[in-house]
Structure formats: C-alpha cells, structure tokens
mmCIF file of C-alpha atoms in Angstrom:
data_model
loop_
_atom_site.group_PDB
_atom_site.id
_atom_site.type_symbol
_atom_site.label_atom_id
_atom_site.label_comp_id
_atom_site.label_asym_id
_atom_site.label_seq_id
_atom_site.Cartn_x
_atom_site.Cartn_y
_atom_site.Cartn_z
ATOM 1 C CA UNK A 233 -55.709 22.184 86.234
ATOM 2 C CA UNK A 234 -55.921 18.402 86.580
ATOM 3 C CA UNK A 235 -55.677 16.780 83.179
ATOM 4 C CA UNK A 236 -55.148 13.306 81.809
ATOM 5 C CA UNK A 237 -53.294 12.223 78.690
ATOM 6 C CA UNK A 238 -56.610 10.937 77.316
ATOM 7 C CA UNK A 239 -58.106 14.428 77.605
ATOM 8 C CA UNK A 240 -55.102 16.000 75.885
ATOM 9 C CA UNK A 241 -55.273 13.470 73.051
ATOM 10 C CA UNK A 242 -58.986 14.062 72.458
ATOM 11 C CA UNK A 243 -58.395 17.806 72.570
ATOM 12 C CA UNK A 244 -55.535 17.568 70.050
ATOM 13 C CA UNK A 245 -57.500 15.505 67.541
ATOM 14 C CA UNK A 246 -60.832 17.321 67.819
ATOM 15 C CA UNK A 247 -59.457 20.878 67.633
ATOM 16 C CA UNK A 248 -57.333 20.111 64.571
ATOM 17 C CA UNK A 249 -59.932 18.091 62.661
ATOM 18 C CA UNK A 250 -62.557 20.820 62.735
ATOM 19 C CA UNK A 251 -65.769 20.708 60.719
ATOM 20 C CA UNK A 252 -64.916 20.995 56.985
ATOM 21 C CA UNK A 253 -65.296 24.518 55.644
ATOM 22 C CA UNK A 254 -64.209 26.617 52.655
ATOM 23 C CA UNK A 255 -60.626 26.449 51.407
ATOM 24 C CA UNK A 256 -59.633 29.920 52.600
ATOM 25 C CA UNK A 257 -61.303 29.501 55.985
ATOM 26 C CA UNK A 258 -59.525 26.187 56.492
ATOM 27 C CA UNK A 259 -56.137 27.719 55.657
ATOM 28 C CA UNK A 260 -56.851 30.635 57.994
ATOM 29 C CA UNK A 261 -57.914 28.274 60.768
ATOM 30 C CA UNK A 262 -54.791 26.157 60.360
ATOM 31 C CA UNK A 263 -52.638 29.255 59.999
ATOM 32 C CA UNK A 264 -50.005 27.387 57.992
ATOM 33 C CA UNK A 265 -50.167 24.406 55.627
ATOM 34 C CA UNK A 266 -46.900 22.540 55.181
ATOM 35 C CA UNK A 267 -46.130 21.646 51.563
ATOM 36 C CA UNK A 268 -44.134 18.777 50.098
ATOM 37 C CA UNK A 269 -43.596 17.811 46.435
ATOM 38 C CA UNK A 270 -43.955 14.036 46.889
ATOM 39 C CA UNK A 271 -47.193 12.551 45.544
ATOM 40 C CA UNK A 272 -47.981 9.310 47.344
ATOM 41 C CA UNK A 273 -50.802 9.283 46.413
ATOM 42 C CA UNK A 274 -51.095 13.114 46.536
ATOM 43 C CA UNK A 275 -49.080 16.040 47.821
ATOM 44 C CA UNK A 276 -49.003 16.686 51.568
ATOM 45 C CA UNK A 277 -50.840 20.003 51.321
ATOM 46 C CA UNK A 278 -53.721 18.339 49.479
ATOM 47 C CA UNK A 279 -53.827 15.409 51.905
ATOM 48 C CA UNK A 280 -53.981 17.880 54.802
ATOM 49 C CA UNK A 281 -56.752 19.995 53.316
ATOM 50 C CA UNK A 282 -59.004 17.147 52.151
ATOM 51 C CA UNK A 283 -60.071 16.495 55.769
ATOM 52 C CA UNK A 284 -60.827 20.159 56.424
ATOM 53 C CA UNK A 285 -62.337 21.551 53.199
ATOM 54 C CA UNK A 286 -65.769 20.667 51.823
ATOM 55 C CA UNK A 287 -65.584 18.636 48.583
ATOM 56 C CA UNK A 288 -61.830 19.115 48.293
ATOM 57 C CA UNK A 289 -60.035 17.437 45.352
ATOM 58 C CA UNK A 290 -56.332 16.824 44.804
ATOM 59 C CA UNK A 291 -54.787 19.883 43.190
ATOM 60 C CA UNK A 292 -57.501 22.346 44.246
ATOM 61 C CA UNK A 293 -55.024 24.471 46.189
ATOM 62 C CA UNK A 294 -52.656 24.807 43.232
ATOM 63 C CA UNK A 295 -55.529 25.610 40.883
ATOM 64 C CA UNK A 296 -57.041 28.242 43.144
ATOM 65 C CA UNK A 297 -53.851 29.683 44.625
ATOM 66 C CA UNK A 298 -53.546 32.675 42.213
ATOM 67 C CA UNK A 299 -56.914 33.985 43.433
ATOM 68 C CA UNK A 300 -56.359 33.412 47.156
ATOM 69 C CA UNK A 301 -54.772 35.850 49.650
ATOM 70 C CA UNK A 302 -52.091 33.290 50.552
ATOM 71 C CA UNK A 303 -48.371 33.021 49.899
ATOM 72 C CA UNK A 304 -45.828 30.256 49.572
ATOM 73 C CA UNK A 305 -42.930 30.869 51.944
ATOM 74 C CA UNK A 306 -40.808 29.497 54.756
ATOM 75 C CA UNK A 307 -42.333 29.547 58.214
ATOM 76 C CA UNK A 308 -41.288 26.698 60.504
ATOM 77 C CA UNK A 309 -41.130 24.660 57.310
ATOM 78 C CA UNK A 310 -41.955 25.458 53.697
ATOM 79 C CA UNK A 311 -45.630 25.841 52.923
ATOM 80 C CA UNK A 312 -48.507 28.260 52.512
ATOM 81 C CA UNK A 313 -49.936 30.786 54.905
ATOM 82 C CA UNK A 314 -52.331 33.752 54.758
ATOM 83 C CA UNK A 315 -50.698 36.875 53.338
ATOM 84 C CA UNK A 316 -51.187 38.812 56.584
ATOM 85 C CA UNK A 317 -49.121 36.246 58.494
ATOM 86 C CA UNK A 318 -46.467 35.943 55.813
ATOM 87 C CA UNK A 319 -45.969 39.712 55.880
ATOM 88 C CA UNK A 320 -44.882 39.522 59.546
ATOM 89 C CA UNK A 321 -41.642 37.772 58.502
ATOM 90 C CA UNK A 322 -40.486 40.374 55.981
ATOM 91 C CA UNK A 323 -38.285 42.082 55.002
ATOM 92 C CA UNK A 324 -36.188 38.962 55.579
ATOM 93 C CA UNK A 325 -32.419 38.874 55.838
ATOM 94 C CA UNK A 326 -30.965 35.496 54.901
ATOM 95 C CA UNK A 327 -28.218 33.929 56.985
ATOM 96 C CA UNK A 328 -26.033 33.506 53.903
ATOM 97 C CA UNK A 329 -24.646 36.785 52.613
ATOM 98 C CA UNK A 330 -24.616 37.273 48.853
ATOM 99 C CA UNK A 331 -21.576 38.676 47.080
ATOM 100 C CA UNK A 332 -21.948 41.892 45.051
ATOM 101 C CA UNK A 333 -21.748 39.759 41.910
ATOM 102 C CA UNK A 334 -24.636 37.602 43.122
ATOM 103 C CA UNK A 335 -26.740 40.672 43.899
ATOM 104 C CA UNK A 336 -26.018 41.992 40.414
ATOM 105 C CA UNK A 337 -27.324 38.723 38.951
ATOM 106 C CA UNK A 338 -30.424 38.911 41.143
ATOM 107 C CA UNK A 339 -31.152 42.498 40.123
ATOM 108 C CA UNK A 340 -30.885 41.593 36.449
ATOM 109 C CA UNK A 341 -33.269 38.664 36.916
ATOM 110 C CA UNK A 342 -35.665 40.830 38.939
ATOM 111 C CA UNK A 343 -35.795 43.408 36.130
ATOM 112 C CA UNK A 344 -36.363 40.624 33.568
ATOM 113 C CA UNK A 345 -39.306 39.231 35.580
ATOM 114 C CA UNK A 346 -40.769 42.695 36.253
ATOM 115 C CA UNK A 347 -40.841 43.366 32.522
ATOM 116 C CA UNK A 348 -42.721 40.121 31.794
ATOM 117 C CA UNK A 349 -45.032 39.973 34.824
ATOM 118 C CA UNK A 350 -44.658 36.280 35.680
ATOM 119 C CA UNK A 351 -41.847 33.967 34.565
ATOM 120 C CA UNK A 352 -41.174 30.232 34.558
ATOM 121 C CA UNK A 353 -37.637 29.241 35.691
ATOM 122 C CA UNK A 354 -36.832 27.796 32.255
ATOM 123 C CA UNK A 355 -37.354 31.265 30.738
ATOM 124 C CA UNK A 356 -34.813 32.719 33.157
ATOM 125 C CA UNK A 357 -32.393 29.899 32.431
ATOM 126 C CA UNK A 358 -32.781 30.291 28.668
ATOM 127 C CA UNK A 359 -32.254 34.074 28.800
ATOM 128 C CA UNK A 360 -29.336 34.242 31.241
ATOM 129 C CA UNK A 361 -27.631 30.833 30.777
ATOM 130 C CA UNK A 362 -26.369 30.765 34.363
ATOM 131 C CA UNK A 363 -25.210 27.176 33.931
ATOM 132 C CA UNK A 364 -25.216 24.380 36.507
ATOM 133 C CA UNK A 365 -24.452 24.322 40.209
ATOM 134 C CA UNK A 366 -24.394 21.834 43.086
ATOM 135 C CA UNK A 367 -27.694 21.694 44.950
ATOM 136 C CA UNK A 368 -28.394 21.076 48.641
ATOM 137 C CA UNK A 369 -28.496 17.298 48.081
ATOM 138 C CA UNK A 370 -25.109 17.139 46.371
ATOM 139 C CA UNK A 371 -26.575 16.770 42.889
ATOM 140 C CA UNK A 372 -26.559 19.121 39.919
ATOM 141 C CA UNK A 373 -29.272 21.678 39.186
ATOM 142 C CA UNK A 374 -29.686 24.833 37.126
ATOM 143 C CA UNK A 375 -27.951 27.796 38.721
ATOM 144 C CA UNK A 376 -30.957 29.908 37.718
ATOM 145 C CA UNK A 377 -33.233 27.709 39.837
ATOM 146 C CA UNK A 378 -31.014 28.178 42.883
ATOM 147 C CA UNK A 379 -30.861 31.934 42.298
ATOM 148 C CA UNK A 380 -34.659 32.157 42.020
ATOM 149 C CA UNK A 381 -35.029 30.142 45.237
ATOM 150 C CA UNK A 382 -32.723 32.594 46.994
ATOM 151 C CA UNK A 383 -34.586 35.598 45.609
ATOM 152 C CA UNK A 384 -37.907 34.145 46.715
ATOM 153 C CA UNK A 385 -36.564 33.435 50.196
ATOM 154 C CA UNK A 386 -35.226 36.979 50.523
ATOM 155 C CA UNK A 387 -38.601 38.402 49.513
ATOM 156 C CA UNK A 388 -37.521 39.786 46.150
ATOM 157 C CA UNK A 389 -39.969 37.474 44.370
ATOM 158 C CA UNK A 390 -43.251 35.749 45.165
ATOM 159 C CA UNK A 391 -44.809 32.624 43.750
ATOM 160 C CA UNK A 392 -47.515 33.829 41.380
ATOM 161 C CA UNK A 393 -48.742 30.320 40.523
ATOM 162 C CA UNK A 394 -47.490 26.844 39.734
ATOM 163 C CA UNK A 395 -47.368 25.182 36.324
ATOM 164 C CA UNK A 396 -47.315 21.398 36.707
ATOM 165 C CA UNK A 397 -45.926 21.825 40.212
ATOM 166 C CA UNK A 398 -43.151 24.241 39.148
ATOM 167 C CA UNK A 399 -43.099 27.682 40.751
ATOM 168 C CA UNK A 400 -43.784 30.618 38.428
ATOM 169 C CA UNK A 401 -42.389 33.836 39.877
ATOM 170 C CA UNK A 402 -43.450 37.475 39.945
ATOM 171 C CA UNK A 403 -41.723 40.494 41.480
ATOM 172 C CA UNK A 404 -42.734 41.315 45.036
ATOM 173 C CA UNK A 405 -42.947 44.779 46.544
ATOM 174 C CA UNK A 406 -40.308 45.049 49.261
ATOM 175 C CA UNK A 407 -41.871 46.102 52.587
ATOM 176 C CA UNK A 408 -40.442 48.843 54.751
ATOM 177 C CA UNK A 409 -37.850 47.890 57.402
ATOM 178 C CA UNK A 410 -39.253 46.750 60.737
ATOM 179 C CA UNK A 411 -38.712 49.097 63.655
ATOM 180 C CA UNK A 412 -36.921 47.557 66.615
ATOM 181 C CA UNK A 413 -39.984 48.245 68.754
ATOM 182 C CA UNK A 414 -42.121 46.032 66.487
ATOM 183 C CA UNK A 415 -39.960 42.898 66.555
ATOM 184 C CA UNK A 416 -41.226 41.499 69.868
ATOM 185 C CA UNK A 417 -44.874 41.869 68.828
ATOM 186 C CA UNK A 418 -44.198 40.110 65.545
ATOM 187 C CA UNK A 419 -42.348 37.273 67.248
ATOM 188 C CA UNK A 420 -45.194 36.857 69.755
ATOM 189 C CA UNK A 421 -47.745 36.681 66.932
ATOM 190 C CA UNK A 422 -45.693 34.115 64.999
ATOM 191 C CA UNK A 423 -45.257 31.889 68.057
ATOM 192 C CA UNK A 424 -48.992 32.126 68.754
ATOM 193 C CA UNK A 425 -49.529 30.975 65.168
ATOM 194 C CA UNK A 426 -47.315 27.941 65.840
ATOM 195 C CA UNK A 427 -49.192 27.081 69.023
ATOM 196 C CA UNK A 428 -52.548 27.613 67.360
ATOM 197 C CA UNK A 429 -51.732 25.022 64.744
ATOM 198 C CA UNK A 430 -49.906 22.336 66.724
ATOM 199 C CA UNK A 431 -51.424 22.553 70.243
ATOM 200 C CA UNK A 432 -51.451 20.966 72.675
ATOM 201 C CA UNK A 433 -47.671 20.693 72.593
ATOM 202 C CA UNK A 434 -45.091 19.247 74.942
ATOM 203 C CA UNK A 435 -43.034 22.217 76.085
ATOM 204 C CA UNK A 436 -39.936 20.670 74.490
ATOM 205 C CA UNK A 437 -41.733 20.547 71.130
ATOM 206 C CA UNK A 438 -42.637 24.216 71.437
ATOM 207 C CA UNK A 439 -38.943 24.945 71.869
ATOM 208 C CA UNK A 440 -38.159 22.848 68.793
ATOM 209 C CA UNK A 441 -40.717 24.688 66.668
ATOM 210 C CA UNK A 442 -39.506 28.100 67.809
ATOM 211 C CA UNK A 443 -36.017 27.009 66.735
ATOM 212 C CA UNK A 444 -37.495 26.057 63.341
ATOM 213 C CA UNK A 445 -38.947 29.563 63.175
ATOM 214 C CA UNK A 446 -35.376 30.577 62.442
ATOM 215 C CA UNK A 447 -36.156 29.509 58.855
ATOM 216 C CA UNK A 448 -38.828 32.185 58.699
ATOM 217 C CA UNK A 449 -37.111 35.026 60.570
ATOM 218 C CA UNK A 450 -33.346 34.419 60.576
ATOM 219 C CA UNK A 451 -32.833 38.182 60.989
ATOM 220 C CA UNK A 452 -34.329 38.041 64.487
ATOM 221 C CA UNK A 453 -32.215 35.254 65.953
ATOM 222 C CA UNK A 454 -31.545 37.174 69.168
ATOM 223 C CA UNK A 455 -35.273 37.765 69.677
ATOM 224 C CA UNK A 456 -36.273 34.091 69.653
ATOM 225 C CA UNK A 457 -35.204 33.121 73.171
ATOM 226 C CA UNK A 458 -36.954 36.057 74.905
ATOM 227 C CA UNK A 459 -40.045 35.456 72.750
ATOM 228 C CA UNK A 460 -40.147 31.802 73.817
ATOM 229 C CA UNK A 461 -39.881 32.862 77.470
ATOM 230 C CA UNK A 462 -42.799 35.281 77.054
ATOM 231 C CA UNK A 463 -44.873 32.573 75.356
ATOM 232 C CA UNK A 464 -44.301 30.176 78.230
ATOM 233 C CA UNK A 465 -45.698 32.793 80.594
ATOM 234 C CA UNK A 466 -48.871 33.620 78.645
ATOM 235 C CA UNK A 467 -49.866 30.123 77.437
ATOM 236 C CA UNK A 468 -52.003 27.661 79.354
ATOM 237 C CA UNK A 469 -49.828 24.884 80.718
ATOM 238 C CA UNK A 470 -50.038 21.717 82.805
ATOM 239 C CA UNK A 471 -47.787 18.857 83.815
ATOM 240 C CA UNK A 472 -49.271 15.506 82.780
ATOM 241 C CA UNK A 473 -47.511 12.222 83.515
ATOM 242 C CA UNK A 474 -44.207 14.013 83.983
ATOM 243 C CA UNK A 475 -44.410 16.085 80.782
ATOM 244 C CA UNK A 476 -45.061 19.833 80.607
ATOM 245 C CA UNK A 477 -47.725 20.747 78.017
ATOM 246 C CA UNK A 478 -48.803 24.113 76.585
ATOM 247 C CA UNK A 479 -51.784 25.337 74.540
ATOM 248 C CA UNK A 480 -53.562 28.624 73.716
ATOM 249 C CA UNK A 481 -54.550 30.728 76.699
ATOM 250 C CA UNK A 482 -58.165 31.065 75.523
ATOM 251 C CA UNK A 483 -58.879 27.316 75.230
ATOM 252 C CA UNK A 484 -59.816 24.730 77.842
ATOM 253 C CA UNK A 485 -58.112 21.435 77.162
ATOM 254 C CA UNK A 486 -60.526 19.643 79.497
ATOM 255 C CA UNK A 487 -63.689 20.965 77.841
ATOM 256 C CA UNK A 488 -66.360 18.439 76.928
ATOM 257 C CA UNK A 489 -66.654 20.041 73.498
ATOM 258 C CA UNK A 490 -63.537 18.163 72.353
ATOM 259 C CA UNK A 491 -65.126 14.973 71.060
ATOM 260 C CA UNK A 492 -63.395 13.224 68.147
ATOM 261 C CA UNK A 493 -65.846 11.704 65.694
ATOM 262 C CA UNK A 494 -66.023 8.056 64.628
ATOM 263 C CA UNK A 495 -64.375 8.554 61.229
ATOM 264 C CA UNK A 496 -61.344 6.658 60.021
ATOM 265 C CA UNK A 497 -58.777 8.977 58.441
ATOM 266 C CA UNK A 498 -55.565 8.436 56.518
ATOM 267 C CA UNK A 499 -53.341 11.404 57.371
ATOM 268 C CA UNK A 500 -50.322 12.821 55.630
ATOM 269 C CA UNK A 501 -47.065 12.513 57.626
ATOM 270 C CA UNK A 502 -47.143 16.343 57.850
ATOM 271 C CA UNK A 503 -50.683 16.649 59.214
ATOM 272 C CA UNK A 504 -50.708 18.713 62.435
ATOM 273 C CA UNK A 505 -52.320 15.796 64.270
ATOM 274 C CA UNK A 506 -49.192 13.647 63.762
ATOM 275 C CA UNK A 507 -46.406 16.109 62.841
ATOM 276 C CA UNK A 508 -44.788 16.174 66.288
ATOM 277 C CA UNK A 509 -43.185 12.740 66.691
ATOM 278 C CA UNK A 510 -42.546 13.366 70.386
ATOM 279 C CA UNK A 511 -46.248 13.985 70.976
ATOM 280 C CA UNK A 512 -47.152 11.078 68.706
ATOM 281 C CA UNK A 513 -45.320 8.590 70.935
ATOM 282 C CA UNK A 514 -46.793 10.078 74.110
ATOM 283 C CA UNK A 515 -50.335 9.872 72.704
ATOM 284 C CA UNK A 516 -50.228 6.539 70.906
ATOM 285 C CA UNK A 517 -47.334 4.596 72.381
ATOM 286 C CA UNK A 518 -45.462 3.683 69.213
ATOM 287 C CA UNK A 519 -42.845 5.307 66.986
ATOM 288 C CA UNK A 520 -43.948 6.665 63.626
ATOM 289 C CA UNK A 521 -41.254 7.686 61.147
ATOM 290 C CA UNK A 522 -41.331 9.364 57.730
ATOM 291 C CA UNK A 523 -39.186 7.103 55.563
ATOM 292 C CA UNK A 524 -39.296 8.579 52.060
ATOM 293 C CA UNK A 525 -35.611 9.482 52.349
ATOM 294 C CA UNK A 526 -34.638 6.292 54.185
ATOM 295 C CA UNK A 527 -32.837 3.635 52.075
ATOM 296 C CA UNK A 528 -35.462 1.041 51.005
ATOM 297 C CA UNK A 529 -33.730 -1.790 52.851
ATOM 298 C CA UNK A 530 -33.990 0.103 56.142
ATOM 299 C CA UNK A 531 -37.657 1.109 55.892
ATOM 300 C CA UNK A 532 -40.031 -0.349 58.454
ATOM 301 C CA UNK A 533 -43.305 1.342 57.515
ATOM 302 C CA UNK A 534 -42.859 2.154 53.825
ATOM 303 C CA UNK A 535 -41.910 4.970 51.473
ATOM 304 C CA UNK A 536 -44.807 7.271 52.413
ATOM 305 C CA UNK A 537 -46.744 5.651 55.230
ATOM 306 C CA UNK A 538 -49.980 7.475 56.048
ATOM 307 C CA UNK A 539 -50.917 7.318 59.759
ATOM 308 C CA UNK A 540 -54.301 5.611 60.190
ATOM 309 C CA UNK A 541 -56.474 7.481 62.684
ATOM 310 C CA UNK A 542 -59.687 6.045 64.099
ATOM 311 C CA UNK A 543 -61.575 8.290 66.518
ATOM 312 C CA UNK A 544 -58.704 9.600 68.675
ATOM 313 C CA UNK A 545 -56.286 6.708 68.131
ATOM 314 C CA UNK A 546 -53.611 6.172 65.496
ATOM 315 C CA UNK A 547 -53.846 2.405 65.167
ATOM 316 C CA UNK A 548 -51.663 1.772 62.138
ATOM 317 C CA UNK A 549 -50.656 3.109 58.763
ATOM 318 C CA UNK A 550 -51.383 2.745 55.084
ATOM 319 C CA UNK A 551 -49.277 2.744 51.929
ATOM 320 C CA UNK A 552 -51.428 3.977 49.061
ATOM 321 C CA UNK A 553 -50.765 4.099 45.343
ATOM 322 C CA UNK A 554 -52.667 4.484 42.097
ATOM 323 C CA UNK A 555 -52.132 2.006 39.263
ATOM 324 C CA UNK A 556 -54.160 1.696 36.059
ATOM 325 C CA UNK A 557 -56.614 4.278 37.374
ATOM 326 C CA UNK A 558 -57.390 2.368 40.568
ATOM 327 C CA UNK A 559 -56.471 2.952 44.193
ATOM 328 C CA UNK A 560 -54.346 0.307 45.889
ATOM 329 C CA UNK A 561 -54.247 0.417 49.694
ATOM 330 C CA UNK A 562 -51.935 -1.689 51.829
ATOM 331 C CA UNK A 563 -52.922 -1.267 55.458
ATOM 332 C CA UNK A 564 -50.937 -2.278 58.517
ATOM 333 C CA UNK A 565 -51.877 -2.288 62.192
ATOM 334 C CA UNK A 566 -49.813 -1.774 65.315
ATOM 335 C CA UNK A 567 -51.593 -4.697 66.976
ATOM 336 C CA UNK A 568 -51.017 -6.914 63.960
ATOM 337 C CA UNK A 569 -54.625 -6.922 62.782
ATOM 338 C CA UNK A 570 -57.536 -4.594 62.138
ATOM 339 C CA UNK A 571 -60.025 -3.883 64.954
ATOM 340 C CA UNK A 572 -62.879 -6.416 64.927
ATOM 341 C CA UNK A 573 -65.460 -3.661 65.467
ATOM 342 C CA UNK A 574 -67.951 -3.576 62.566
ATOM 343 C CA UNK A 575 -68.099 0.213 62.821
ATOM 344 C CA UNK A 576 -64.382 0.384 62.046
ATOM 345 C CA UNK A 577 -64.816 -1.704 58.900
ATOM 346 C CA UNK A 578 -67.615 0.571 57.694
ATOM 347 C CA UNK A 579 -65.662 3.728 58.456
ATOM 348 C CA UNK A 580 -62.518 2.395 56.781
ATOM 349 C CA UNK A 581 -64.418 1.650 53.582
ATOM 350 C CA UNK A 582 -65.954 5.135 53.742
ATOM 351 C CA UNK A 583 -62.473 6.671 54.071
ATOM 352 C CA UNK A 584 -61.136 4.706 51.103
ATOM 353 C CA UNK A 585 -64.175 5.855 49.148
ATOM 354 C CA UNK A 586 -63.439 9.476 50.059
ATOM 355 C CA UNK A 587 -59.828 8.992 48.998
ATOM 356 C CA UNK A 588 -60.923 7.693 45.572
ATOM 357 C CA UNK A 589 -63.178 10.700 45.031
ATOM 358 C CA UNK A 590 -60.399 13.047 46.198
ATOM 359 C CA UNK A 591 -57.966 11.478 43.728
ATOM 360 C CA UNK A 592 -60.521 11.042 40.955
ATOM 361 C CA UNK A 593 -59.814 7.321 40.551
ATOM 362 C CA UNK A 594 -61.651 4.027 40.836
ATOM 363 C CA UNK A 595 -61.036 1.161 43.165
#
C-alpha cells in the first residue's frame, strides 16, 4: 500500500472525531476514556467526550456513571471502559505482594463495605482509623485511602459512583480464575482495543502502549511480548517516510471517507488525537508537552495547554480558565499568529461558544 503522511493524518483525525452520538455509544466506540482529576477548565474525560457526545456537558459522565455499564479501572492508563472490556483484565494479580496483615485489613474493610452497600473513604477512615502513610508523590495521605486504592486495583472493590469527584466504593464479585488457554485470546482482544482507539500508530508507539498494558494485566507479563508479535502480523501496516505504521486490519487508511471537517477544536492533552507525542511530532512538526507537573518557571506552553486543532492540523494551543463566571481563553499559535482565513475566525468563535455551553458559563 502506497500511503502519504497527509493521508495518515487525515485518517487519524477523522476516525477519532466521529459524528457525535450517545454517551454510551461514544464510550464503546472509543473503547477507553482516560481520566484525570485536573480541571482546567474541565476534567480530561469530559473534554474528550464533549466532541463525541451530542449535547454533552461537563460532569455528565460522573452524573450518569452509576447507570452505565462502564467501570473505572486501569487499562493502559487510569480511566473508564465498558464492563465487558474491563472484565478481560480480571482477576488481577498486583505486582506488589500484600503481607498477611495487609490482607486481614482488606478483608475487614471489604466486610464493612459489603454490609453498607457503598462507602465513602472517610467512612472507612473514621471506622478503622488506619492513620497516615506516605503516598506515591512523597506526601502524606490517609492509609485507608491507599488501602482502598489497592483493593480497587486488585478487583476486590469497584467504583459505585463519585461524590464531588471522590470515589465511593462497593464490593465487587471476584471472577473465576482465567484458564491458561484463554490468556492469549484476552491479550489479543486488549491489544486490538488499544489499536482501535489510537490508530494509526507508529509501530514504536504500539510497543509503548502494550508495555503500558502492564498496568492493566500485570499477571500476564510473560504473555505481552508474544501478543505484540501476533498483533504485528494481523494488523495493517505500511512504511511511510521511514516510519512503520499500524492500524486495524479491517480499515483502509487511504479511503476517501476519511475527511476531517472544518471545525476548530480545543482538545484535552489526553485526547486520542494528540495522546501519542511521537505521532504528534510526525503529523504536525512541533513538540507538544503536558506541563501541569512541570515547575512553573520551566513551562513553555502553560499549566494545561489544550492543543488547538483546525481541520486536520494542530496549529497551536489554548490556556483556558473560568473567572467570575466567564470563560477566559489565551490562544497561542505555532506560526506566531492566527490563520488569516475568515473561516478559521468563525470556527474558532463557534468552538469557544461550544466550550461556554459545555461549562455552563458566559464569556
């Protein structure tokens, strides 16, 4: 297959930014929605879904989550995915072994939650008084919170809902052990889910994402390398400008159906269109970085820079905030100035209008 980078870029943008649909259909089509707690101006999961769900508003996913067949869990990152896909990763065995004393604590907490149905972490902390512990960032947090995180990761608990962004837990039924003969099929399905969301991918990025899949299925570490080899055989692939690319076997990357629309879009840093920084630089010729955890003095783009997509080009970024009930947008362009095209100006204003409605603010 003879392909150009332009064709791959149009394919990537058009297949990911599909026609807006219902919330559940959009999640199913994406396969996985990465989540992040930062609100700038909204959480990543909401910023991802607003482009793909009809009349979506910030917070809709959290409000509707208890009634949807989706689960919060680790996949290649932390996020939400349809229950049928999440089930493929369990029962999960964490890399870190718990001591018998830790398991005893977990069993006591599990019984406490089972008795009450759904429990906020502060209820667990108040009842058990586990004290404080050092968290992953070197700070101090409630030991109960860390225990609940570990129980959720191991599949002992599920997230029943969120209250003000905080996970409320319920007991989860533990699935039966996976037969050795099933592991390869599950790994193949999970890798196809990765490709379905992020394609087309440089082959090196596929390898990176399969390594990240170790967060979702650490118990099958030895199965990852053979599964990646099988995926490379069954996927469509082509070498374009010295880079090997892969995408689903049932899609044509050169099809004329892949036509990005004229809209301007402000994307979350975790949107599948821009998530892969390697692909980003190949497609758009400049380096985008997520700088929320970069010291302020070293930031080049801003705390939470939103890539600015027009048609099939990321031409800059925006830093958005809400103050006194109004949206403030600081926009920056790779070329130093906005395109002079009148259509761009109209589409940019339309996008800022959509953002205000999504956030429920003025401008």
